[in-house]
PDB file of C-alpha atoms in Angstrom:
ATOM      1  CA  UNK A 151     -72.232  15.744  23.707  1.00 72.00           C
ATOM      2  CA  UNK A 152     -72.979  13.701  27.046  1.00 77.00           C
ATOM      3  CA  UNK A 153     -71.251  15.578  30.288  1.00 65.00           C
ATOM      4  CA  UNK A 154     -68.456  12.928  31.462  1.00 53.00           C
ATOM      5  CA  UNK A 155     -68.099  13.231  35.126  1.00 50.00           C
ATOM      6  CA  UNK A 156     -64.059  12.429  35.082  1.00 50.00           C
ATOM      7  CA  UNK A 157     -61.884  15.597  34.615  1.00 42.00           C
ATOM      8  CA  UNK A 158     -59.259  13.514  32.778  1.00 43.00           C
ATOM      9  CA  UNK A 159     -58.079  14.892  29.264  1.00 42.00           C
ATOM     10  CA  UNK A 160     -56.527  12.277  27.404  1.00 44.00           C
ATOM     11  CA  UNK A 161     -57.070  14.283  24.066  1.00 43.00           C
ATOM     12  CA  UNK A 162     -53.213  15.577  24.125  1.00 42.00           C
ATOM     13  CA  UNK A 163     -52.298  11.809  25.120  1.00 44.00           C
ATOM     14  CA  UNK A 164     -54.285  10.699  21.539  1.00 49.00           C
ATOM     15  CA  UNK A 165     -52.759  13.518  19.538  1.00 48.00           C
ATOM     16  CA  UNK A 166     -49.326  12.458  20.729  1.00 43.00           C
ATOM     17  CA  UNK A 167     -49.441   8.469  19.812  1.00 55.00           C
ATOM     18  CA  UNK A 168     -52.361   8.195  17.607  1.00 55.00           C
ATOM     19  CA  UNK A 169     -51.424   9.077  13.715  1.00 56.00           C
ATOM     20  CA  UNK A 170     -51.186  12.870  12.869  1.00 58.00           C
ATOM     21  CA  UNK A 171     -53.906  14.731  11.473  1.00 58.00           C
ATOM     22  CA  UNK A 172     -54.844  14.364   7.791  1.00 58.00           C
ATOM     23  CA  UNK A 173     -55.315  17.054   5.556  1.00 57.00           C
ATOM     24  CA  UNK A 174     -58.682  19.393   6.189  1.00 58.00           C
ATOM     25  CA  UNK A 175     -60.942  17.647   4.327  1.00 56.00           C
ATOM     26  CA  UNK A 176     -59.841  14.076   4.324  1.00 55.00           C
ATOM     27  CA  UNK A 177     -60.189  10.752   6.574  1.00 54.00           C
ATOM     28  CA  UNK A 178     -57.687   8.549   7.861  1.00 54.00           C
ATOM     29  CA  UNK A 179     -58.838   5.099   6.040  1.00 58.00           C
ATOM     30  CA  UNK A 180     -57.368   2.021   6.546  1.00 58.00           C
ATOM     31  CA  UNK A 181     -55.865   0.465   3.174  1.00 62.00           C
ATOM     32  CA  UNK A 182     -58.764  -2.397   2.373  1.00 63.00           C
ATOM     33  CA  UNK A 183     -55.978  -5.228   0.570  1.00 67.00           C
ATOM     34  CA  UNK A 184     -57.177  -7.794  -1.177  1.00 66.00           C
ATOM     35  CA  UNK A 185     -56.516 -10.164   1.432  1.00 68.00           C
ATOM     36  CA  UNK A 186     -58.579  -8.352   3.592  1.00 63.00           C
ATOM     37  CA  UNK A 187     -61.825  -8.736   1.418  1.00 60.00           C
ATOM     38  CA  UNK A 188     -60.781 -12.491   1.709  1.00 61.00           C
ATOM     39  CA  UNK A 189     -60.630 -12.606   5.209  1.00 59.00           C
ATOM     40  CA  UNK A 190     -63.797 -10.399   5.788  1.00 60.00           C
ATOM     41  CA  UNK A 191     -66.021 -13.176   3.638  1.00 61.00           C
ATOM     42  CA  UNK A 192     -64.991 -16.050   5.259  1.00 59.00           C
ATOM     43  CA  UNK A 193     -65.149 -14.957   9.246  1.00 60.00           C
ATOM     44  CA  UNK A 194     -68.702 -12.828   8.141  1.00 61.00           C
ATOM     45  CA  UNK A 195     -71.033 -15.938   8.765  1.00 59.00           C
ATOM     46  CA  UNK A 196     -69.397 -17.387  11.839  1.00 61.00           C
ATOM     47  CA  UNK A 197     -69.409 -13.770  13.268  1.00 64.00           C
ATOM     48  CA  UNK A 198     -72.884 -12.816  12.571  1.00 63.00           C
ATOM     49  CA  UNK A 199     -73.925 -16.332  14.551  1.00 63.00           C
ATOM     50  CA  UNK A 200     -71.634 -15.574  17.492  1.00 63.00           C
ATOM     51  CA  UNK A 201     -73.187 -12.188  17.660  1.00 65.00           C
ATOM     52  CA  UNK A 202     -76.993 -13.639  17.229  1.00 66.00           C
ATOM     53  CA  UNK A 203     -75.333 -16.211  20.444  1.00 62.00           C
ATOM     54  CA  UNK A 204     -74.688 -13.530  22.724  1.00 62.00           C
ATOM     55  CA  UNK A 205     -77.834 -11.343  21.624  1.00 60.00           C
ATOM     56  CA  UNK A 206     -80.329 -14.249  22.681  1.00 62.00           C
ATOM     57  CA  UNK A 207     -77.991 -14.707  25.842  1.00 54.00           C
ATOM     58  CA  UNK A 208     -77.581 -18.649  25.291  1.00 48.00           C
ATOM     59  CA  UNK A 209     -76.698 -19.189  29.503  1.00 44.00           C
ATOM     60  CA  UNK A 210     -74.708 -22.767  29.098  1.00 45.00           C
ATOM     61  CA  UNK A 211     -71.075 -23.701  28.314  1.00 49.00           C
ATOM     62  CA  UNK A 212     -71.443 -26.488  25.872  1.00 48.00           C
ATOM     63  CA  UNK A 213     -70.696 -23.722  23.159  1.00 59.00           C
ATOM     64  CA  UNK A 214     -67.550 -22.250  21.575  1.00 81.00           C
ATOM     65  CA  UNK A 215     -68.967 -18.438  22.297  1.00 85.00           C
ATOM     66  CA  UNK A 216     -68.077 -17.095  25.892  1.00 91.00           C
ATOM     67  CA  UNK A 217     -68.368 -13.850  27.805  1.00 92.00           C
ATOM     68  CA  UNK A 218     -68.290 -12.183  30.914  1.00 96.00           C
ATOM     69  CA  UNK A 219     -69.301  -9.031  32.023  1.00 96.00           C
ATOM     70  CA  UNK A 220     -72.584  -6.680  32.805  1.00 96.00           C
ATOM     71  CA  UNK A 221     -76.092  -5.555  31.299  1.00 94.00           C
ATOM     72  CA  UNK A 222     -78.345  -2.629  32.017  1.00 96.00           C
ATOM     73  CA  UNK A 223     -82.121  -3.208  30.860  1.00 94.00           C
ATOM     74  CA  UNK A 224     -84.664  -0.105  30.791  1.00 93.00           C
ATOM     75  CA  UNK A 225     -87.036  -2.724  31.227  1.00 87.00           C
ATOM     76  CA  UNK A 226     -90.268  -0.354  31.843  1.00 86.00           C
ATOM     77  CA  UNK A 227     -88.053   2.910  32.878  1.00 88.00           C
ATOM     78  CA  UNK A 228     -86.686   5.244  30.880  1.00 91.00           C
ATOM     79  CA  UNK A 229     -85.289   3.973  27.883  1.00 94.00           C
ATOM     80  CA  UNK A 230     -81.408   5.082  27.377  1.00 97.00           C
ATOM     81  CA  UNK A 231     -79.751   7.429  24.649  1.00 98.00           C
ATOM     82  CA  UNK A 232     -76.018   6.722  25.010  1.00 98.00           C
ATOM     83  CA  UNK A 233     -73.570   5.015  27.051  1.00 98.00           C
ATOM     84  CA  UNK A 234     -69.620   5.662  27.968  1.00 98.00           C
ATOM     85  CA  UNK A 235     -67.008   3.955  29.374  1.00 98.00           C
ATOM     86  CA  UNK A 236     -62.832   3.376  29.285  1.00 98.00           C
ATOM     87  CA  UNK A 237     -62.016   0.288  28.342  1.00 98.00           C
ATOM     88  CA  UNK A 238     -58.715  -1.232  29.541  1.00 98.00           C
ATOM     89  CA  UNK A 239     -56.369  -2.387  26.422  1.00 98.00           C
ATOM     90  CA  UNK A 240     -54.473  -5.025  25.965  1.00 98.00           C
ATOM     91  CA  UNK A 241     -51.815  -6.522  23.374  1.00 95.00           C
ATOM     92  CA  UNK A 242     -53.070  -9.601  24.455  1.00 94.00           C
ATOM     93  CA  UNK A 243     -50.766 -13.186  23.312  1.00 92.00           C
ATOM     94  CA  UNK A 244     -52.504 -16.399  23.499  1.00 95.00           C
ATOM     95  CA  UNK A 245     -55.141 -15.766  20.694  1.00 97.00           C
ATOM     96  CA  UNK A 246     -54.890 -18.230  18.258  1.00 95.00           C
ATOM     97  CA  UNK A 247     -55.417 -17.732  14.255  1.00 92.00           C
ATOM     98  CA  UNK A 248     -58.606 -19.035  14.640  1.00 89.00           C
ATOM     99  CA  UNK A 249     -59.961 -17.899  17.472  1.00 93.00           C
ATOM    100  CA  UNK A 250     -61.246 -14.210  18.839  1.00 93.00           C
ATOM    101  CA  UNK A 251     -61.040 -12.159  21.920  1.00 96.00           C
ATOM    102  CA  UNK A 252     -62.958  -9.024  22.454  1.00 96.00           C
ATOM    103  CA  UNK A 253     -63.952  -6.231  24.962  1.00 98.00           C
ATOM    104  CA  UNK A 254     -67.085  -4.141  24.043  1.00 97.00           C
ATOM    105  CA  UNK A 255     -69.801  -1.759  24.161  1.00 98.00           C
ATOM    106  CA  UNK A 256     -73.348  -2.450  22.977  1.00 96.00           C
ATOM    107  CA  UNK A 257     -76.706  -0.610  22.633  1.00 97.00           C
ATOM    108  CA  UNK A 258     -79.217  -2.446  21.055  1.00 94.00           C
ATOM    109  CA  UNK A 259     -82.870  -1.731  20.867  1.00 94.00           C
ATOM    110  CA  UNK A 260     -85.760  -4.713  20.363  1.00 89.00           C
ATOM    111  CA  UNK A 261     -83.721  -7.030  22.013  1.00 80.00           C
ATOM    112  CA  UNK A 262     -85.940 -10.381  23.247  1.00 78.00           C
ATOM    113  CA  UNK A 263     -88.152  -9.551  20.203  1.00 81.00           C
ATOM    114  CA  UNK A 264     -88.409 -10.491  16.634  1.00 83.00           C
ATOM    115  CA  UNK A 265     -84.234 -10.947  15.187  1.00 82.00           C
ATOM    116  CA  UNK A 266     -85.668  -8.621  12.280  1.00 86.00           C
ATOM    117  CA  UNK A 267     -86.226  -5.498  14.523  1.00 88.00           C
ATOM    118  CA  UNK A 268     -83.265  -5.850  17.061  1.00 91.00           C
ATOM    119  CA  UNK A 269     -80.956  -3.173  15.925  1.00 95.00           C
ATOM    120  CA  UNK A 270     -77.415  -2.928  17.625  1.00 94.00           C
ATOM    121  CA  UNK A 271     -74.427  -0.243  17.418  1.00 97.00           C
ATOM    122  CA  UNK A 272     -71.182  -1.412  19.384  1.00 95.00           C
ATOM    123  CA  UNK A 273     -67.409  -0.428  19.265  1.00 98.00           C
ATOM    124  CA  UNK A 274     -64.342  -1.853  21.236  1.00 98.00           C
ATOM    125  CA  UNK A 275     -61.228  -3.568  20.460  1.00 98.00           C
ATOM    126  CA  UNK A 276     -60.249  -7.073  19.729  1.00 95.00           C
ATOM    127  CA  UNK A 277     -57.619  -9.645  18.458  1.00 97.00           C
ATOM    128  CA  UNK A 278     -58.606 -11.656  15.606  1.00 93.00           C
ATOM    129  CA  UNK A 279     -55.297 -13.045  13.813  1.00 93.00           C
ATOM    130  CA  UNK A 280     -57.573 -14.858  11.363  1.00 88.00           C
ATOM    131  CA  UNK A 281     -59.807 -11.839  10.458  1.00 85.00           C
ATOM    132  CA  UNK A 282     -57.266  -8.952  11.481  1.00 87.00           C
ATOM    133  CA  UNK A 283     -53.936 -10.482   9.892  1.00 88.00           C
ATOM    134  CA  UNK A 284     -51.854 -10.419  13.346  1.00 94.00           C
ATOM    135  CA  UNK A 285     -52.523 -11.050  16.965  1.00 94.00           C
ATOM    136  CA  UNK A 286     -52.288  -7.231  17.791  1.00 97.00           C
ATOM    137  CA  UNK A 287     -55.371  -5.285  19.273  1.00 98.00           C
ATOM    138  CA  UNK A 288     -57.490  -3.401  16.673  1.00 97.00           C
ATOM    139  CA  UNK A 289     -60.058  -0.990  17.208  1.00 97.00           C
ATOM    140  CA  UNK A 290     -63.527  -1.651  15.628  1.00 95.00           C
ATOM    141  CA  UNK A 291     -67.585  -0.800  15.147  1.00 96.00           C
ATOM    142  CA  UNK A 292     -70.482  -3.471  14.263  1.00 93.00           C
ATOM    143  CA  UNK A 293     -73.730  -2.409  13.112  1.00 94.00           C
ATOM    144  CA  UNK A 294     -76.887  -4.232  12.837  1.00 93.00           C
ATOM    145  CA  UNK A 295     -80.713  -3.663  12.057  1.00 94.00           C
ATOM    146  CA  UNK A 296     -82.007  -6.985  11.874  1.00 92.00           C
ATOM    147  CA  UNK A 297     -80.908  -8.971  14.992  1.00 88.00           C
ATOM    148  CA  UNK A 298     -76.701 -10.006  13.063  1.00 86.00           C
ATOM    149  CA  UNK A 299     -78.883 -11.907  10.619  1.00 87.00           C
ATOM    150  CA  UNK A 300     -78.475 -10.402   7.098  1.00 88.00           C
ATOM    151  CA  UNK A 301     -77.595  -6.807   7.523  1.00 90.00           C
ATOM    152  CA  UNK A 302     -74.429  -4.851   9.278  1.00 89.00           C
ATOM    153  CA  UNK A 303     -70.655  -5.697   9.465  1.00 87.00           C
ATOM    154  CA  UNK A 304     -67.705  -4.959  11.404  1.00 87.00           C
ATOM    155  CA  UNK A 305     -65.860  -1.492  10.482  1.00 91.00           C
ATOM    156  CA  UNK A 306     -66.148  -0.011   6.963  1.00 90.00           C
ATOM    157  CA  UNK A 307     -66.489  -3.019   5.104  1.00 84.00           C
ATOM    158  CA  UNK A 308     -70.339  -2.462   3.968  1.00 87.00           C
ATOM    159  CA  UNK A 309     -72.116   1.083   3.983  1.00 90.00           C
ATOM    160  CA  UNK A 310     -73.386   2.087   7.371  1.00 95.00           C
ATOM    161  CA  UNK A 311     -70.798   3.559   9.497  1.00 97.00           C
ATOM    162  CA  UNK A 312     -69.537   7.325   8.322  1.00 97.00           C
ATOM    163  CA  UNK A 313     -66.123   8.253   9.481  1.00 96.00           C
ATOM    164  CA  UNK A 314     -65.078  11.333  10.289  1.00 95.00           C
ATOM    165  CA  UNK A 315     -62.311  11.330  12.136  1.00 93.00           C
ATOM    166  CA  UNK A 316     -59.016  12.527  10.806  1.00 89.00           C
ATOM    167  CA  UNK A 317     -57.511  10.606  13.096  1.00 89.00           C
ATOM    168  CA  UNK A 318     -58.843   7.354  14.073  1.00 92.00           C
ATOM    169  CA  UNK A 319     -60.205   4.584  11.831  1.00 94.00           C
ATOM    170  CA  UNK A 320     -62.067   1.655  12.397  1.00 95.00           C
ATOM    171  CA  UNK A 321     -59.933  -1.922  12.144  1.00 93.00           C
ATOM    172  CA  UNK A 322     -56.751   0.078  12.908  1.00 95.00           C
ATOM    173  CA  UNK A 323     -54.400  -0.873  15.408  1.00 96.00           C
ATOM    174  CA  UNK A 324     -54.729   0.741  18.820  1.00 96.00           C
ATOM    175  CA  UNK A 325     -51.553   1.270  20.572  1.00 95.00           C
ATOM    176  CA  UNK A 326     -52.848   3.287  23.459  1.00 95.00           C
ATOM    177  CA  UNK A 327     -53.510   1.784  26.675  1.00 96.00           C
ATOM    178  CA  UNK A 328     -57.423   2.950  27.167  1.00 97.00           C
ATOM    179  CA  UNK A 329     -60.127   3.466  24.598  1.00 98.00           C
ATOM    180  CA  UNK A 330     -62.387   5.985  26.196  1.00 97.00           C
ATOM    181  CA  UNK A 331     -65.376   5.395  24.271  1.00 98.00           C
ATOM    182  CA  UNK A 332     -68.638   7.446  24.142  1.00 98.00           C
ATOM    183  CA  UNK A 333     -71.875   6.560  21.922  1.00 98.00           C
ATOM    184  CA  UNK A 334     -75.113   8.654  21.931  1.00 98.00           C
ATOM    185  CA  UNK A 335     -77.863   9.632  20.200  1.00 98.00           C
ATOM    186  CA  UNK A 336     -77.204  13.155  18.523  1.00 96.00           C
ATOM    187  CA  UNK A 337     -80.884  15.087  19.551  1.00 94.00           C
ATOM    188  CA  UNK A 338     -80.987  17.305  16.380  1.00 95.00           C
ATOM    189  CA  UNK A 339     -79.625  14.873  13.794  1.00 97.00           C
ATOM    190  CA  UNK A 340     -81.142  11.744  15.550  1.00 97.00           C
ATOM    191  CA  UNK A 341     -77.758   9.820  14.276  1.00 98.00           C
ATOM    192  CA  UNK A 342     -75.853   7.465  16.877  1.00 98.00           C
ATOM    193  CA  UNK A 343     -72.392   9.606  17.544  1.00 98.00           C
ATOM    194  CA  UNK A 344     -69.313   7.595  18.283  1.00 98.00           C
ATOM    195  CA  UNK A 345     -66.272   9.124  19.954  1.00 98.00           C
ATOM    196  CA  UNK A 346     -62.792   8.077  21.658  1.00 96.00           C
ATOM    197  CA  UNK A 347     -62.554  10.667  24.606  1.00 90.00           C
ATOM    198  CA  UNK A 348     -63.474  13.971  22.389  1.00 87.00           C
ATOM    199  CA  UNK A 349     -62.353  12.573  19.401  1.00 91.00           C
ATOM    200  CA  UNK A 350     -65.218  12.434  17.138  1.00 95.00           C
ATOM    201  CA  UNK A 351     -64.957   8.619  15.373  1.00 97.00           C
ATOM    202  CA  UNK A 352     -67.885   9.048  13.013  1.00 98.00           C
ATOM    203  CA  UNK A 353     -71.539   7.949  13.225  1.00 98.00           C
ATOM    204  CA  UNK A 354     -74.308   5.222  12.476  1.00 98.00           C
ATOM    205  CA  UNK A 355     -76.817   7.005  10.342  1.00 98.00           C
ATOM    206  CA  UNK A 356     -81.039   6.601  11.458  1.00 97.00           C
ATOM    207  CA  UNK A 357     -81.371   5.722   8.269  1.00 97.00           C
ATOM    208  CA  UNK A 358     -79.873   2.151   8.377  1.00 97.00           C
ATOM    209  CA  UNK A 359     -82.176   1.077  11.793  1.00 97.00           C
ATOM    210  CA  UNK A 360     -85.351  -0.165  12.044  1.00 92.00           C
ATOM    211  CA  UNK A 361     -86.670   1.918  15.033  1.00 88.00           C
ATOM    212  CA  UNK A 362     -83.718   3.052  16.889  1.00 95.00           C
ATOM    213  CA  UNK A 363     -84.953   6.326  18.303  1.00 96.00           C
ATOM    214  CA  UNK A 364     -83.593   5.204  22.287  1.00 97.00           C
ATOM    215  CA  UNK A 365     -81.804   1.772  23.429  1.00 96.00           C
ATOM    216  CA  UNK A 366     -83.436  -0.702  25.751  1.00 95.00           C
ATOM    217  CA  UNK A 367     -79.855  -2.567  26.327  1.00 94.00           C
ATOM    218  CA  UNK A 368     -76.917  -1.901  27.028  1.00 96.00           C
ATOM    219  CA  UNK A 369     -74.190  -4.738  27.530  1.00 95.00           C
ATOM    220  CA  UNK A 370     -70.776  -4.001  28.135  1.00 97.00           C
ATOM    221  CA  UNK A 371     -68.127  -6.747  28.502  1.00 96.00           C
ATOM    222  CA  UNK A 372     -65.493  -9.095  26.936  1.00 97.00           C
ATOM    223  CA  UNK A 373     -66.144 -12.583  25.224  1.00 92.00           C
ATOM    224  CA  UNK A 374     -64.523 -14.792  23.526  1.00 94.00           C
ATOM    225  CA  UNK A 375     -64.652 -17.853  20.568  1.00 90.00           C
ATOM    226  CA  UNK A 376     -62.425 -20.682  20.090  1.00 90.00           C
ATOM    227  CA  UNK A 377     -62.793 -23.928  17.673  1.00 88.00           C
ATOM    228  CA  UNK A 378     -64.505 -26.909  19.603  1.00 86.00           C
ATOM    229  CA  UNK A 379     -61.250 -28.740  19.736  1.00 89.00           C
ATOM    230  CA  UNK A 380     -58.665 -26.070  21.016  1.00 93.00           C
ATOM    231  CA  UNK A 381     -59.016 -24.581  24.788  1.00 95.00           C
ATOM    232  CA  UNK A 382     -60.859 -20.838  24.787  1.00 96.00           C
ATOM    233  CA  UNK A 383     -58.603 -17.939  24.465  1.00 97.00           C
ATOM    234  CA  UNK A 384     -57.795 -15.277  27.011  1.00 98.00           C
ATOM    235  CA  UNK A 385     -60.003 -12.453  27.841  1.00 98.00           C
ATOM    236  CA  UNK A 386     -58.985  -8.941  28.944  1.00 98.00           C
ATOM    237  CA  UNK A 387     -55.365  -8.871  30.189  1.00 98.00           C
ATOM    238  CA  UNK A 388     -55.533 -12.836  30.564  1.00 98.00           C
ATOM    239  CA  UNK A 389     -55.173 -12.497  33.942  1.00 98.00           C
ATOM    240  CA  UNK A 390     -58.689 -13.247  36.210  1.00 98.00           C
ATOM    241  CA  UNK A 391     -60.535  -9.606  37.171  1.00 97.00           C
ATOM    242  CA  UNK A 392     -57.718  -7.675  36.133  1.00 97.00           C
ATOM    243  CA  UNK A 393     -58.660  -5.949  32.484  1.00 98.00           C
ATOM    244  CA  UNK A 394     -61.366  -2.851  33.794  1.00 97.00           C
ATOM    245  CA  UNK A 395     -64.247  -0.487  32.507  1.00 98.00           C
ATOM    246  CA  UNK A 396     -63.824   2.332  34.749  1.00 97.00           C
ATOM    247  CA  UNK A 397     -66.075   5.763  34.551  1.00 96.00           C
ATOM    248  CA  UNK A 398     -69.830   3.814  33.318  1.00 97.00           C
ATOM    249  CA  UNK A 399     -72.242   5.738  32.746  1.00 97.00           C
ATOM    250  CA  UNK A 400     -75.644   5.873  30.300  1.00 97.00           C
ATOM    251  CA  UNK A 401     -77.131   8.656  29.222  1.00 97.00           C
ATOM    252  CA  UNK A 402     -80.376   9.894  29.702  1.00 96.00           C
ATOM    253  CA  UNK A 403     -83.004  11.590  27.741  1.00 93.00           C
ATOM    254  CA  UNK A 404     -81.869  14.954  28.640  1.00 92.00           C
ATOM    255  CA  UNK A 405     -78.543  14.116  27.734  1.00 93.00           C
ATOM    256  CA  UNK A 406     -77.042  13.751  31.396  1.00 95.00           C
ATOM    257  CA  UNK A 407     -74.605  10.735  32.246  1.00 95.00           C
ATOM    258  CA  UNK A 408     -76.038   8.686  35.213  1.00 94.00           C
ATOM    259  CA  UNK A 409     -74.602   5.663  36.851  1.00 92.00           C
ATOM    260  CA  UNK A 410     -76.524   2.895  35.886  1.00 91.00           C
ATOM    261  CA  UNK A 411     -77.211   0.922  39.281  1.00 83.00           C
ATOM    262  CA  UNK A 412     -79.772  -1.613  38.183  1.00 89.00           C
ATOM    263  CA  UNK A 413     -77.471  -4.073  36.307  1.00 95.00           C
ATOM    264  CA  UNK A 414     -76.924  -8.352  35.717  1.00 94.00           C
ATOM    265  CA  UNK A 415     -73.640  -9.496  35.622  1.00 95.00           C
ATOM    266  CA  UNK A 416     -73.199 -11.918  32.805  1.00 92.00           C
ATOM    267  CA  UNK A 417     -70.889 -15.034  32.753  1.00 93.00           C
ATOM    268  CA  UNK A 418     -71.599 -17.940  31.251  1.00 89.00           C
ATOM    269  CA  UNK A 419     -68.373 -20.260  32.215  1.00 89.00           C
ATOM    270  CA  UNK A 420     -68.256 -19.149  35.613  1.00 85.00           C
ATOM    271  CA  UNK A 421     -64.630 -17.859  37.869  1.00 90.00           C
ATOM    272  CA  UNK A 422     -62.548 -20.552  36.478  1.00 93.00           C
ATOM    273  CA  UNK A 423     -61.953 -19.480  33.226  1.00 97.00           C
ATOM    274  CA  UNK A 424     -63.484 -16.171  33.256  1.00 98.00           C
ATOM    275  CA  UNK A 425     -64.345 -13.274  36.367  1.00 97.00           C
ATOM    276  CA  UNK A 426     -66.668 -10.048  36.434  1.00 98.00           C
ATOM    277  CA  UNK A 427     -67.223  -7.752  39.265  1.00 97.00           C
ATOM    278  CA  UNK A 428     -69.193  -4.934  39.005  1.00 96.00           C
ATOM    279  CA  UNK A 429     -68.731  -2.211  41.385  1.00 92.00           C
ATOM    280  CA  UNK A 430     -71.922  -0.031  41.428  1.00 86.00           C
ATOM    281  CA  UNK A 431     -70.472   2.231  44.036  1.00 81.00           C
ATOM    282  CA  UNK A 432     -67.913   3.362  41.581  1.00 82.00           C
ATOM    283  CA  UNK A 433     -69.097   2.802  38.142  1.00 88.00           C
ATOM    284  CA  UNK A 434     -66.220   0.175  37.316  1.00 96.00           C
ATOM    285  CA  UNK A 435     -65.952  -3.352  36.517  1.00 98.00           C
ATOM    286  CA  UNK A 436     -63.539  -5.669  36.278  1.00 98.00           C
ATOM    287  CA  UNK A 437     -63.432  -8.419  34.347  1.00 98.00           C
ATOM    288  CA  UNK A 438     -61.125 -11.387  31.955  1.00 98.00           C
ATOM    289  CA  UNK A 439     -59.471 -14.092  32.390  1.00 98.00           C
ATOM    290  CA  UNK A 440     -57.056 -17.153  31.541  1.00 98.00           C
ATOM    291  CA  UNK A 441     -59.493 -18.833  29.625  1.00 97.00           C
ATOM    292  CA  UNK A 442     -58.298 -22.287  29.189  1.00 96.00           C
ATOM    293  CA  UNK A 443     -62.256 -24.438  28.623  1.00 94.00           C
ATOM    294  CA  UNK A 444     -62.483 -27.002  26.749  1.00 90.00           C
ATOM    295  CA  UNK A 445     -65.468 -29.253  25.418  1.00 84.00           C
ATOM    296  CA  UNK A 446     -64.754 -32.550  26.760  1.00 77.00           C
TER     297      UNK A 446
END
């Protein structure tokens, strides 16, 4: 497990709001309803082609797909075998049925290449009434090995993720405040590890990636989709640079966190609608917004 730097324990704060412990040798799994399956085919297309949006970094604002917030490429350095982060959380009002609003981690590996060999892990929270069933925050996973085209999903709704957390589910509802998230690559199983503080989540197993052995990207931020015709949703608290990522780090070969320092910030509508400020002396960033754009 990655060395975190911060000496906070949140672990008793998770065991006291988060859902009790099941029984040894059982998962907490949220009840799939029918209604759910629904819901899950009809947003799967339009969220595969926001994803493949953001992944070829479209730079205008004519589109219904925004974002804000910061990348770290290897470029020709050392490639990078985790990354962690606590994510501000939000209960966040505004978000209409059919539109989303998100805050993230990503690693993705073959990024600027061919679609068919970008493969991408990411977990955060979002609010998506029209996929979720109610405007409340809900914590999640995507997976993809093929650049969002055919392959992956959000949660446990296709094989790929493994849960093991007695605890903590993806597509629950997350009532805490932060979601202290940590993904790596294990070195003896050679399986992408997801955790909330040192609550193991579950994992992506190798088996489902193309070549993901180390990440070349890592993006973390919030973004946002709205319908052509109605004004884009908030992002983060709603409020502009408030919602944070505090305590970045990526992880190293050798399994040491390291503040990342070579970084882009990333946002597409500009301070209007949407800030970012990334504070390399500190490892935080804030970010968010009203929202409020419209195509005209």
């Amino acid at each position: 497990f990655p060395k975190r730097s911060d000496n906070t324990n949140k672990v008793s704060i998770i065991k006291q709001t988060l859902p009790k412990l099941c029984p040894t040798g059982t998962v907490l799994i949220k009840r799939t309803t029918k209604e759910d399956l629904m819901r899950a085919r009809k947003y799967a297309h339009q969220i595969q082609s926001r994803m493949q949006l953001l992944q070829a970094q479209i730079r205008d604002s004519s589109g219904d797909y925004h974002y804000a917030g910061v990348e770290f490429a290897a470029g020709q350095g050392p490639k990078y075998y985790g990354a962690s982060a606590n994510l501000d959380v939000f209960q966040l009002s505004g978000v209409s049925h059919n539109q989303q609003s998100e805050t993230q981690i990503v690693l993705s590996k073959g990024a600027g290449g061919p679609k068919n060999y970008i493969d991408t892990v990411q977990a955060g929270w979002l609010v998506n009434p029209g996929l979720q069933g109610d405007d409340r925050a809900h914590f999640y996973t995507y997976w993809t090995s093929d650049g969002y085209q055919k392959t992956g999903c959000f949660n446990l709704d296709c094989p790929g993720f493994v849960q093991t957390s007695t605890r903590i589910t993806p597509g629950m509802v997350y009532t805490l405040s932060t979601l202290s998230l940590t993904i790596y690559r294990d070195r003896f199983t050679s399986n992408w590890m997801l955790y909330n503080d040192r609550e193991p989540v579950g994992y992506w197993p190798k088996e489902i990636f193309n070549n993901m052995a180390d990440c070349s990207l890592v993006q973390m931020h919030g973004n946002v989709y709205s319908p052509f015709d109605e004004p884009s949703p908030p992002m983060g608290s709603g409020v502009l640079n408030q919602a944070k990522f505090t305590n970045i780090f990526l992880t190293d070969g050798q399994g040491n966190n390291r503040l990342p320092k070579n970084f882009r910030e990333l946002n597409d509508l500009g301070e209007r609608y949407y800030g970012v400020d990334y504070r390399v002396q500190n490892g935080g960033m804030f970010y968010g917004g009203p929202g409020g754009w419209k195509k005209t």
